[in-house]
Structures are given as structure tokens and as C-alpha cells.
Amino acid sequence: MPKAHIETFGCQMNKLDSELVRASLVSAGFEFVNRIEEADLILFVTCSVRDHAETRALSHIGNLRAFCRKRPDVIVGVMGCMAQRMGAELTERFPHVRIVCGTRAFPLIAGIVAEATRTGGPVIRLDEEFPENGPDREPSQRPSRHSAYVCAMRGCDNWCAYCVVPSLRGPQVSRQPREVIREIEALVADGAVEITLLGQNIDSYGRDLPGDYSLADLLEDVNAIPGLLRLRFITSHPKDLGPRIPQAIARLDKVCEHLHMPPQSGSDRILKLMNRGYTREYYLELVGRLRDAVPDIALAGDFIVGFPGESNEDFEQSMSLLREVRFQQCFLFKYSTRPGTRAEKMPDQLPEDVIVERHQRLLKEQERIALENHKAMIGREVEVLAEGPTRKKPEMLTGRTRRNEIVIFQGEAGLEGKLVSVRIEETTPVAIYGKLTNTSPV
Ligand code: SAH
Ligand code: SF4
Ligand code: F3S
């Protein structure tokens, strides 16, 4: 049986794409191995969102040059966003790369691998040839038995000035509600109890479909699927989060009290340059509305530090927004210039040392807030979906609260995929520890 290995970079959508690639290759007779040295087929599912993501993938790909010289039969393929962005440049720079496949051609990966094996390659399949979305997944091919990602929509129409995603993943295409629901029913029948709906801009789900079916309707329909315990959706764009969403989170029992809604900046001037379509005041108003409807909601955010033209004052606005909202979790990114974006051509690109310094300050502040948030949990009893043993201590399990906090507690392996109660006893900035109090709270 030929052996395959896959390395995944980037966002949840890429993780899902890797699962789909895996499913097609398993049906085509491949066996997956963890050790790259044992593989006959090595695939990289790549990300272009920041320069760092590309550099890491490129260095992994480059490192295989000597290995491929010794094993000329091995096929190396690059898939996903960076493959779409660089195209044939990849095979020119790395002659040992024999497949380049964009973000929509991956359902055809088995045929592409067969072609590369037959011809020696390179086989280059970019998305211009494939207008369609990916197919339904194979429910058995997912890394976790009890949690699964499900694609609700692909692509993005927002064109934030810094972002490469719309140019690499194309315009927004929502899947038909009945397809999404059918897939979730199959996953639940196969043991999944937690579903995360994915879309680059999930709040605008349905806008490209006929009729007025929206994300709130999808949440309602998925919530009604028997056997499902938890439902999440990412990522939310503040300008598209409609008035029915806070109500849906409050009303639908399976929809978790957690929302990833990146502000990106706290300065109106920068938000405008970024083309985000909302103001700081609007963002805060939305946070207020969400907290009125769902008092215990956990908000996660992303900020970009050092966007072109960001003054010290603009940066302080981001700092104060971060303090005011008190995010449960924040992803803080140093601005990275991406080829072909509008921001690339903007004046006043900031020097690296200024960006690094601001980034450090924001990180420190978020760490302080996270620690305070965690400390406030001590003594509380929370519902946790047990996920599996921790890497270092197999007798300890990790799991997530409905608010998406990771909790570590002692418990036996049979609890995986079950809802349990845990009393929080100790916290650090990165972890929350608790004691199991009930193994069948529902
Ligand atoms: N569609 C999602 C996320 C897309 S990429 C959304 O709009 O929220 C994930 C995060 O990467 C973004 O939220 C943004 O904070 C960050 N990001 C995107 N482009 C970037 C760039 N050029 N430099 C630094 N961070 C970037
Ligand atoms: Fe990129 Fe903006 Fe679309 Fe998110 S909403 S994927 S940041 S263009
Ligand atoms: Fe990266 Fe593409 Fe996702 S650029 S963040 S892998 S959509």
C-alpha cells in the first residue's frame, strides 16, 4: 500500500481541506503515516496569510531536496493558498515539487497524484479551472471522533486591504443548507457531538444563495439535529453580524457562548484604511448587544499591529479597545505586507522595530487580562467536553468549556467525547486546571 504524509499550515479551513484530501487518498488506497521519511507521497497544505506562514512552509519544502535526491520516486505536492499564490514559481524554485494544487482542486487529488506518478510531473492545477466547491466529506476521516469541522461557505468578498484570502480563495460561495445539514447528520450518526461551522466570513452565509436563508436559519436547523451536543461557528465579521445572531446564541441550547469576532484595530482611521466597514463605536455597541443577549459570552478577537500609517495614537486606540472589551482570547498579529494587496502600496509602512515593540505591549496586556479572566473562574463549576489525554501526562485529560476555554483535569480515557462537570481550582495565563465533579451532568 503506498504511504502518504500530510503537513498542514494555516487556518481551520486548511485543516478541513487536509481531512478531505486524506479521505480521497484513503479511498484511492493510500495509508497515512506520521513519519515523513516513510512516505511515498508528501503533501503540504499551505497558508499565505502572513509572510511567516509562507517562510515556514517553504523551508520545510526546501529541506526535502536531499531526501528526494535519494528517493526520486517520492512525490512532493504543495496545495492550498500558497500553492495558489505562487503557482509554477514553486516548481521552478523547487524542482523536487511535482504537484502544485490550489484551494479548489483538492477533491481531485487522487487523480492528480496518479498523473504525477505516471508522467513524473510537474502537475499544476490552479483554481481558475475549478469553479466549484469541494464535495461532502467522508465522515470517517477526521482526527477527532467527537468534534468535526464542517464547511458552510468558502471564499470571501470583503477585500480587507491587508488580506490575500479573497484573491486566493475567490468570492464567497455558500453551500446549500440541505447539503450542510445532511453532512452534519452523517457526522453525528458517526459519533460527532460537536460541530464547528466554518467560513471566512460566516456571518454572511447565504447571501449568495437564492431566498433569504441566513446563518441564523442554519444555526436553528442544525440545533434541531438529535444527538448533537454543541455547535460553534467561525469567523464572525462585525459588519455582517446580523441582529438575529445574538438571539440565536441566547435561544438555541447547542450553540455555544463563544464568538470569534476580530476587530483588527481600535482606531477609526485605521479601520477605514483597512476597509473593514465599521467603526470602533459600532464594534463596542455590538459587543454590548451581544453581552445583553448572552451575558456569559466569551469573545475572541484578532488585532493587526503596525498596519501602514498606524500612529502611536492609533495603536493606543487598539490597546484601549482590547482593555475595554476584555477578550477571553486574542490573536495578535504583526502586520505582514502581502503581495497584490491594497495595503502593500500604501504609504508610511512602519519599521519592523516599531511593530515588534507595539506587538509586545499588546501581548503583555492581553496576557494580564487573560490571567484575570482565568482567575475569576476559580471555584466555578463548568461544563467540559472531554477531548483526550494531554501530551505530557496521559492520566490528565483536556477538554473545552462552552466558552472555548481549555481545561485540564484528571480522568480516565473513556470520558472522551462526553460532557462532564469540572470545578476550576488553579489557573495560569495559558492553562486552567480543575477537578472532575460529575461524569454525567446531562
Ligand atoms: N476571515 C477571517 C480571518 C482571516 S485571516 C476574518 O476576517 O476574521 C486570520 C487573521 O489573520 C485575520 O483576522 C487578521 O487578523 C490576520 N491577518 C490577515 N492578513 C494579515 C496580514 N497581512 N498581516 C497580519 N495579519 C493578517
Ligand atoms: Fe481576509 Fe477580511 Fe475576508 Fe477575513 S474578511 S478573509 S480578513 S478579506
Ligand atoms: Fe491562510 Fe488561506 Fe486560511 S491564506 S488563513 S490558509 S484561507
PDB file of N, CA and C in Angstrom, residues 181-264:
ATOM      1  N   ILE A 181     -26.575  20.363   6.248  1.00  0.00           N
ATOM      2  CA  ILE A 181     -27.332  19.624   7.269  1.00  0.00           C
ATOM      3  C   ILE A 181     -27.152  18.117   7.086  1.00  0.00           C
ATOM      4  N   ARG A 182     -27.195  17.671   5.825  1.00  0.00           N
ATOM      5  CA  ARG A 182     -27.004  16.240   5.550  1.00  0.00           C
ATOM      6  C   ARG A 182     -25.621  15.788   6.041  1.00  0.00           C
ATOM      7  N   GLU A 183     -24.623  16.604   5.789  1.00  0.00           N
ATOM      8  CA  GLU A 183     -23.266  16.240   6.220  1.00  0.00           C
ATOM      9  C   GLU A 183     -23.186  16.150   7.744  1.00  0.00           C
ATOM     10  N   ILE A 184     -23.830  17.106   8.417  1.00  0.00           N
ATOM     11  CA  ILE A 184     -23.779  17.087   9.886  1.00  0.00           C
ATOM     12  C   ILE A 184     -24.543  15.879  10.428  1.00  0.00           C
ATOM     13  N   GLU A 185     -25.666  15.561   9.809  1.00  0.00           N
ATOM     14  CA  GLU A 185     -26.408  14.374  10.263  1.00  0.00           C
ATOM     15  C   GLU A 185     -25.539  13.123  10.132  1.00  0.00           C
ATOM     16  N   ALA A 186     -24.797  13.036   9.028  1.00  0.00           N
ATOM     17  CA  ALA A 186     -23.928  11.863   8.822  1.00  0.00           C
ATOM     18  C   ALA A 186     -22.816  11.841   9.875  1.00  0.00           C
ATOM     19  N   LEU A 187     -22.270  13.014  10.184  1.00  0.00           N
ATOM     20  CA  LEU A 187     -21.196  13.079  11.184  1.00  0.00           C
ATOM     21  C   LEU A 187     -21.722  12.697  12.563  1.00  0.00           C
ATOM     22  N   VAL A 188     -22.909  13.177  12.903  1.00  0.00           N
ATOM     23  CA  VAL A 188     -23.481  12.869  14.219  1.00  0.00           C
ATOM     24  C   VAL A 188     -23.781  11.363  14.296  1.00  0.00           C
ATOM     25  N   ALA A 189     -24.294  10.802  13.192  1.00  0.00           N
ATOM     26  CA  ALA A 189     -24.551   9.360  13.177  1.00  0.00           C
ATOM     27  C   ALA A 189     -23.249   8.586  13.362  1.00  0.00           C
ATOM     28  N   ASP A 190     -22.136   9.203  12.980  1.00  0.00           N
ATOM     29  CA  ASP A 190     -20.827   8.557  13.078  1.00  0.00           C
ATOM     30  C   ASP A 190     -20.118   8.900  14.402  1.00  0.00           C
ATOM     31  N   GLY A 191     -20.804   9.550  15.321  1.00  0.00           N
ATOM     32  CA  GLY A 191     -20.217   9.776  16.649  1.00  0.00           C
ATOM     33  C   GLY A 191     -19.829  11.211  16.978  1.00  0.00           C
ATOM     34  N   ALA A 192     -19.966  12.138  16.029  1.00  0.00           N
ATOM     35  CA  ALA A 192     -19.595  13.529  16.348  1.00  0.00           C
ATOM     36  C   ALA A 192     -20.656  14.156  17.254  1.00  0.00           C
ATOM     37  N   VAL A 193     -20.204  14.863  18.282  1.00  0.00           N
ATOM     38  CA  VAL A 193     -21.160  15.551  19.158  1.00  0.00           C
ATOM     39  C   VAL A 193     -20.960  17.062  19.120  1.00  0.00           C
ATOM     40  N   GLU A 194     -19.828  17.497  18.565  1.00  0.00           N
ATOM     41  CA  GLU A 194     -19.558  18.938  18.477  1.00  0.00           C
ATOM     42  C   GLU A 194     -19.229  19.291  17.030  1.00  0.00           C
ATOM     43  N   ILE A 195     -19.937  20.278  16.502  1.00  0.00           N
ATOM     44  CA  ILE A 195     -19.702  20.696  15.120  1.00  0.00           C
ATOM     45  C   ILE A 195     -19.284  22.168  15.124  1.00  0.00           C
ATOM     46  N   THR A 196     -18.261  22.481  14.334  1.00  0.00           N
ATOM     47  CA  THR A 196     -17.895  23.882  14.128  1.00  0.00           C
ATOM     48  C   THR A 196     -18.105  24.203  12.651  1.00  0.00           C
ATOM     49  N   LEU A 197     -19.024  25.121  12.405  1.00  0.00           N
ATOM     50  CA  LEU A 197     -19.266  25.549  11.020  1.00  0.00           C
ATOM     51  C   LEU A 197     -18.175  26.529  10.625  1.00  0.00           C
ATOM     52  N   LEU A 198     -17.608  26.332   9.437  1.00  0.00           N
ATOM     53  CA  LEU A 198     -16.504  27.184   9.008  1.00  0.00           C
ATOM     54  C   LEU A 198     -16.883  28.056   7.817  1.00  0.00           C
ATOM     55  N   GLY A 199     -16.384  29.281   7.862  1.00  0.00           N
ATOM     56  CA  GLY A 199     -16.482  30.178   6.721  1.00  0.00           C
ATOM     57  C   GLY A 199     -15.558  31.355   7.005  1.00  0.00           C
ATOM     58  N   GLN A 200     -14.887  31.868   5.993  1.00  0.00           N
ATOM     59  CA  GLN A 200     -14.009  33.027   6.210  1.00  0.00           C
ATOM     60  C   GLN A 200     -14.804  34.186   6.766  1.00  0.00           C
ATOM     61  N   ASN A 201     -16.069  34.227   6.412  1.00  0.00           N
ATOM     62  CA  ASN A 201     -16.921  35.327   6.839  1.00  0.00           C
ATOM     63  C   ASN A 201     -18.314  34.741   7.091  1.00  0.00           C
ATOM     64  N   ILE A 202     -18.403  33.919   8.107  1.00  0.00           N
ATOM     65  CA  ILE A 202     -19.562  33.044   8.304  1.00  0.00           C
ATOM     66  C   ILE A 202     -20.866  33.829   8.494  1.00  0.00           C
ATOM     67  N   ASP A 203     -20.761  35.053   8.981  1.00  0.00           N
ATOM     68  CA  ASP A 203     -21.993  35.833   9.218  1.00  0.00           C
ATOM     69  C   ASP A 203     -22.710  36.196   7.930  1.00  0.00           C
ATOM     70  N   SER A 204     -22.006  36.150   6.804  1.00  0.00           N
ATOM     71  CA  SER A 204     -22.712  36.478   5.570  1.00  0.00           C
ATOM     72  C   SER A 204     -23.133  35.197   4.830  1.00  0.00           C
ATOM     73  N   TYR A 205     -23.124  34.070   5.553  1.00  0.00           N
ATOM     74  CA  TYR A 205     -23.587  32.810   4.968  1.00  0.00           C
ATOM     75  C   TYR A 205     -24.967  33.019   4.333  1.00  0.00           C
ATOM     76  N   GLY A 206     -25.137  32.494   3.132  1.00  0.00           N
ATOM     77  CA  GLY A 206     -26.450  32.503   2.481  1.00  0.00           C
ATOM     78  C   GLY A 206     -26.695  33.700   1.591  1.00  0.00           C
ATOM     79  N   ARG A 207     -25.874  34.741   1.749  1.00  0.00           N
ATOM     80  CA  ARG A 207     -26.122  35.961   0.979  1.00  0.00           C
ATOM     81  C   ARG A 207     -26.054  35.714  -0.522  1.00  0.00           C
ATOM     82  N   ASP A 208     -25.269  34.721  -0.936  1.00  0.00           N
ATOM     83  CA  ASP A 208     -25.123  34.420  -2.359  1.00  0.00           C
ATOM     84  C   ASP A 208     -26.092  33.326  -2.808  1.00  0.00           C
ATOM     85  N   LEU A 209     -26.975  32.876  -1.913  1.00  0.00           N
ATOM     86  CA  LEU A 209     -27.949  31.846  -2.306  1.00  0.00           C
ATOM     87  C   LEU A 209     -29.286  32.511  -2.605  1.00  0.00           C
ATOM     88  N   PRO A 210     -30.118  31.878  -3.447  1.00  0.00           N
ATOM     89  CA  PRO A 210     -31.447  32.458  -3.655  1.00  0.00           C
ATOM     90  C   PRO A 210     -32.263  32.385  -2.360  1.00  0.00           C
ATOM     91  N   GLY A 211     -33.209  33.306  -2.179  1.00  0.00           N
ATOM     92  CA  GLY A 211     -34.027  33.318  -0.959  1.00  0.00           C
ATOM     93  C   GLY A 211     -33.333  34.084   0.152  1.00  0.00           C
ATOM     94  N   ASP A 212     -33.904  34.016   1.356  1.00  0.00           N
ATOM     95  CA  ASP A 212     -33.280  34.811   2.421  1.00  0.00           C
ATOM     96  C   ASP A 212     -32.795  33.948   3.589  1.00  0.00           C
ATOM     97  N   TYR A 213     -32.460  32.710   3.285  1.00  0.00           N
ATOM     98  CA  TYR A 213     -31.916  31.802   4.315  1.00  0.00           C
ATOM     99  C   TYR A 213     -30.561  32.343   4.776  1.00  0.00           C
ATOM    100  N   SER A 214     -30.382  32.499   6.091  1.00  0.00           N
ATOM    101  CA  SER A 214     -29.144  33.100   6.582  1.00  0.00           C
ATOM    102  C   SER A 214     -28.506  32.210   7.648  1.00  0.00           C
ATOM    103  N   LEU A 215     -27.411  32.694   8.228  1.00  0.00           N
ATOM    104  CA  LEU A 215     -26.711  31.924   9.258  1.00  0.00           C
ATOM    105  C   LEU A 215     -27.644  31.596  10.427  1.00  0.00           C
ATOM    106  N   ALA A 216     -28.503  32.565  10.813  1.00  0.00           N
ATOM    107  CA  ALA A 216     -29.410  32.312  11.942  1.00  0.00           C
ATOM    108  C   ALA A 216     -30.321  31.121  11.633  1.00  0.00           C
ATOM    109  N   ASP A 217     -30.771  31.007  10.374  1.00  0.00           N
ATOM    110  CA  ASP A 217     -31.613  29.861   9.994  1.00  0.00           C
ATOM    111  C   ASP A 217     -30.814  28.559  10.050  1.00  0.00           C
ATOM    112  N   LEU A 218     -29.569  28.631   9.570  1.00  0.00           N
ATOM    113  CA  LEU A 218     -28.738  27.419   9.576  1.00  0.00           C
ATOM    114  C   LEU A 218     -28.497  26.962  11.016  1.00  0.00           C
ATOM    115  N   LEU A 219     -28.219  27.918  11.905  1.00  0.00           N
ATOM    116  CA  LEU A 219     -27.979  27.554  13.312  1.00  0.00           C
ATOM    117  C   LEU A 219     -29.227  26.881  13.882  1.00  0.00           C
ATOM    118  N   GLU A 220     -30.367  27.437  13.552  1.00  0.00           N
ATOM    119  CA  GLU A 220     -31.636  26.889  14.040  1.00  0.00           C
ATOM    120  C   GLU A 220     -31.823  25.446  13.546  1.00  0.00           C
ATOM    121  N   ASP A 221     -31.584  25.230  12.255  1.00  0.00           N
ATOM    122  CA  ASP A 221     -31.789  23.893  11.683  1.00  0.00           C
ATOM    123  C   ASP A 221     -30.773  22.889  12.222  1.00  0.00           C
ATOM    124  N   VAL A 222     -29.522  23.316  12.374  1.00  0.00           N
ATOM    125  CA  VAL A 222     -28.511  22.374  12.872  1.00  0.00           C
ATOM    126  C   VAL A 222     -28.781  22.081  14.347  1.00  0.00           C
ATOM    127  N   ASN A 223     -29.212  23.103  15.081  1.00  0.00           N
ATOM    128  CA  ASN A 223     -29.515  22.926  16.506  1.00  0.00           C
ATOM    129  C   ASN A 223     -30.563  21.827  16.723  1.00  0.00           C
ATOM    130  N   ALA A 224     -31.410  21.636  15.716  1.00  0.00           N
ATOM    131  CA  ALA A 224     -32.504  20.659  15.860  1.00  0.00           C
ATOM    132  C   ALA A 224     -32.051  19.217  15.597  1.00  0.00           C
ATOM    133  N   ILE A 225     -30.789  19.019  15.215  1.00  0.00           N
ATOM    134  CA  ILE A 225     -30.346  17.647  14.892  1.00  0.00           C
ATOM    135  C   ILE A 225     -30.156  16.844  16.189  1.00  0.00           C
ATOM    136  N   PRO A 226     -30.914  15.751  16.359  1.00  0.00           N
ATOM    137  CA  PRO A 226     -30.802  14.983  17.598  1.00  0.00           C
ATOM    138  C   PRO A 226     -29.409  14.362  17.730  1.00  0.00           C
ATOM    139  N   GLY A 227     -28.896  14.319  18.953  1.00  0.00           N
ATOM    140  CA  GLY A 227     -27.585  13.694  19.182  1.00  0.00           C
ATOM    141  C   GLY A 227     -26.444  14.694  19.196  1.00  0.00           C
ATOM    142  N   LEU A 228     -26.645  15.845  18.552  1.00  0.00           N
ATOM    143  CA  LEU A 228     -25.599  16.876  18.580  1.00  0.00           C
ATOM    144  C   LEU A 228     -25.646  17.564  19.946  1.00  0.00           C
ATOM    145  N   LEU A 229     -24.434  17.846  20.512  1.00  0.00           N
ATOM    146  CA  LEU A 229     -24.409  18.495  21.828  1.00  0.00           C
ATOM    147  C   LEU A 229     -23.968  19.951  21.753  1.00  0.00           C
ATOM    148  N   ARG A 230     -23.048  20.237  20.840  1.00  0.00           N
ATOM    149  CA  ARG A 230     -22.507  21.603  20.783  1.00  0.00           C
ATOM    150  C   ARG A 230     -22.348  22.064  19.344  1.00  0.00           C
ATOM    151  N   LEU A 231     -22.630  23.339  19.135  1.00  0.00           N
ATOM    152  CA  LEU A 231     -22.491  23.928  17.799  1.00  0.00           C
ATOM    153  C   LEU A 231     -21.739  25.252  17.909  1.00  0.00           C
ATOM    154  N   ARG A 232     -20.715  25.397  17.075  1.00  0.00           N
ATOM    155  CA  ARG A 232     -19.936  26.643  17.032  1.00  0.00           C
ATOM    156  C   ARG A 232     -19.874  27.127  15.593  1.00  0.00           C
ATOM    157  N   PHE A 233     -19.480  28.376  15.387  1.00  0.00           N
ATOM    158  CA  PHE A 233     -19.310  28.885  14.023  1.00  0.00           C
ATOM    159  C   PHE A 233     -18.207  29.934  14.024  1.00  0.00           C
ATOM    160  N   ILE A 234     -17.311  29.887  13.044  1.00  0.00           N
ATOM    161  CA  ILE A 234     -16.246  30.879  12.919  1.00  0.00           C
ATOM    162  C   ILE A 234     -15.978  31.140  11.435  1.00  0.00           C
ATOM    163  N   THR A 235     -15.544  32.372  11.093  1.00  0.00           N
ATOM    164  CA  THR A 235     -15.224  33.543  11.877  1.00  0.00           C
ATOM    165  C   THR A 235     -16.273  34.624  11.622  1.00  0.00           C
ATOM    166  N   SER A 236     -16.563  35.415  12.645  1.00  0.00           N
ATOM    167  CA  SER A 236     -17.575  36.452  12.506  1.00  0.00           C
ATOM    168  C   SER A 236     -16.958  37.785  12.095  1.00  0.00           C
ATOM    169  N   HIS A 237     -17.621  38.455  11.172  1.00  0.00           N
ATOM    170  CA  HIS A 237     -17.185  39.798  10.792  1.00  0.00           C
ATOM    171  C   HIS A 237     -18.159  40.793  11.416  1.00  0.00           C
ATOM    172  N   PRO A 238     -17.655  41.770  12.190  1.00  0.00           N
ATOM    173  CA  PRO A 238     -18.571  42.686  12.900  1.00  0.00           C
ATOM    174  C   PRO A 238     -19.604  43.339  11.983  1.00  0.00           C
ATOM    175  N   LYS A 239     -19.218  43.671  10.757  1.00  0.00           N
ATOM    176  CA  LYS A 239     -20.172  44.401   9.917  1.00  0.00           C
ATOM    177  C   LYS A 239     -21.314  43.494   9.425  1.00  0.00           C
ATOM    178  N   ASP A 240     -21.124  42.179   9.469  1.00  0.00           N
ATOM    179  CA  ASP A 240     -22.136  41.260   8.934  1.00  0.00           C
ATOM    180  C   ASP A 240     -22.901  40.509  10.008  1.00  0.00           C
ATOM    181  N   LEU A 241     -22.561  40.742  11.272  1.00  0.00           N
ATOM    182  CA  LEU A 241     -23.243  40.002  12.333  1.00  0.00           C
ATOM    183  C   LEU A 241     -24.638  40.601  12.536  1.00  0.00           C
ATOM    184  N   GLY A 242     -25.629  39.947  11.967  1.00  0.00           N
ATOM    185  CA  GLY A 242     -26.990  40.486  11.956  1.00  0.00           C
ATOM    186  C   GLY A 242     -27.661  40.412  13.314  1.00  0.00           C
ATOM    187  N   PRO A 243     -28.796  41.114  13.468  1.00  0.00           N
ATOM    188  CA  PRO A 243     -29.476  41.180  14.770  1.00  0.00           C
ATOM    189  C   PRO A 243     -30.007  39.838  15.259  1.00  0.00           C
ATOM    190  N   ARG A 244     -30.160  38.852  14.347  1.00  0.00           N
ATOM    191  CA  ARG A 244     -30.708  37.566  14.794  1.00  0.00           C
ATOM    192  C   ARG A 244     -29.653  36.673  15.461  1.00  0.00           C
ATOM    193  N   ILE A 245     -28.376  37.013  15.260  1.00  0.00           N
ATOM    194  CA  ILE A 245     -27.330  36.119  15.788  1.00  0.00           C
ATOM    195  C   ILE A 245     -27.253  36.147  17.326  1.00  0.00           C
ATOM    196  N   PRO A 246     -27.201  37.333  17.959  1.00  0.00           N
ATOM    197  CA  PRO A 246     -27.179  37.298  19.432  1.00  0.00           C
ATOM    198  C   PRO A 246     -28.373  36.525  19.997  1.00  0.00           C
ATOM    199  N   GLN A 247     -29.537  36.692  19.381  1.00  0.00           N
ATOM    200  CA  GLN A 247     -30.730  35.975  19.840  1.00  0.00           C
ATOM    201  C   GLN A 247     -30.560  34.471  19.641  1.00  0.00           C
ATOM    202  N   ALA A 248     -29.993  34.108  18.492  1.00  0.00           N
ATOM    203  CA  ALA A 248     -29.800  32.672  18.213  1.00  0.00           C
ATOM    204  C   ALA A 248     -28.859  32.051  19.247  1.00  0.00           C
ATOM    205  N   ILE A 249     -27.797  32.766  19.600  1.00  0.00           N
ATOM    206  CA  ILE A 249     -26.857  32.206  20.591  1.00  0.00           C
ATOM    207  C   ILE A 249     -27.572  32.059  21.938  1.00  0.00           C
ATOM    208  N   ALA A 250     -28.399  33.053  22.258  1.00  0.00           N
ATOM    209  CA  ALA A 250     -29.085  33.027  23.554  1.00  0.00           C
ATOM    210  C   ALA A 250     -30.133  31.907  23.605  1.00  0.00           C
ATOM    211  N   ARG A 251     -30.831  31.705  22.491  1.00  0.00           N
ATOM    212  CA  ARG A 251     -32.010  30.855  22.494  1.00  0.00           C
ATOM    213  C   ARG A 251     -31.709  29.382  22.195  1.00  0.00           C
ATOM    214  N   LEU A 252     -30.737  29.126  21.317  1.00  0.00           N
ATOM    215  CA  LEU A 252     -30.515  27.748  20.857  1.00  0.00           C
ATOM    216  C   LEU A 252     -29.554  27.039  21.814  1.00  0.00           C
ATOM    217  N   ASP A 253     -30.041  25.956  22.421  1.00  0.00           N
ATOM    218  CA  ASP A 253     -29.287  25.338  23.518  1.00  0.00           C
ATOM    219  C   ASP A 253     -27.930  24.786  23.116  1.00  0.00           C
ATOM    220  N   LYS A 254     -27.769  24.370  21.857  1.00  0.00           N
ATOM    221  CA  LYS A 254     -26.495  23.748  21.474  1.00  0.00           C
ATOM    222  C   LYS A 254     -25.456  24.775  21.017  1.00  0.00           C
ATOM    223  N   VAL A 255     -25.915  25.968  20.653  1.00  0.00           N
ATOM    224  CA  VAL A 255     -24.982  26.994  20.170  1.00  0.00           C
ATOM    225  C   VAL A 255     -24.197  27.532  21.368  1.00  0.00           C
ATOM    226  N   CYS A 256     -22.868  27.397  21.298  1.00  0.00           N
ATOM    227  CA  CYS A 256     -22.016  27.742  22.438  1.00  0.00           C
ATOM    228  C   CYS A 256     -21.852  29.247  22.590  1.00  0.00           C
ATOM    229  N   GLU A 257     -21.594  29.654  23.840  1.00  0.00           N
ATOM    230  CA  GLU A 257     -21.482  31.085  24.151  1.00  0.00           C
ATOM    231  C   GLU A 257     -20.059  31.549  23.843  1.00  0.00           C
ATOM    232  N   HIS A 258     -19.729  31.528  22.599  1.00  0.00           N
ATOM    233  CA  HIS A 258     -18.362  31.888  22.196  1.00  0.00           C
ATOM    234  C   HIS A 258     -18.412  32.456  20.790  1.00  0.00           C
ATOM    235  N   LEU A 259     -17.754  33.581  20.596  1.00  0.00           N
ATOM    236  CA  LEU A 259     -17.788  34.214  19.282  1.00  0.00           C
ATOM    237  C   LEU A 259     -16.399  34.750  18.952  1.00  0.00           C
ATOM    238  N   HIS A 260     -15.908  34.368  17.787  1.00  0.00           N
ATOM    239  CA  HIS A 260     -14.628  34.924  17.330  1.00  0.00           C
ATOM    240  C   HIS A 260     -14.953  36.066  16.374  1.00  0.00           C
ATOM    241  N   MET A 261     -14.771  37.282  16.862  1.00  0.00           N
ATOM    242  CA  MET A 261     -15.192  38.454  16.086  1.00  0.00           C
ATOM    243  C   MET A 261     -14.060  39.487  16.092  1.00  0.00           C
ATOM    244  N   PRO A 262     -13.116  39.342  15.146  1.00  0.00           N
ATOM    245  CA  PRO A 262     -11.921  40.184  15.169  1.00  0.00           C
ATOM    246  C   PRO A 262     -12.215  41.661  14.915  1.00  0.00           C
ATOM    247  N   PRO A 263     -11.726  42.549  15.796  1.00  0.00           N
ATOM    248  CA  PRO A 263     -11.851  43.974  15.480  1.00  0.00           C
ATOM    249  C   PRO A 263     -10.739  44.459  14.532  1.00  0.00           C
ATOM    250  N   GLN A 264      -9.590  43.841  14.587  1.00  0.00           N
ATOM    251  CA  GLN A 264      -8.375  44.172  13.790  1.00  0.00           C
ATOM    252  C   GLN A 264      -7.697  45.468  14.248  1.00  0.00           C
TER     253      GLN A 264
END
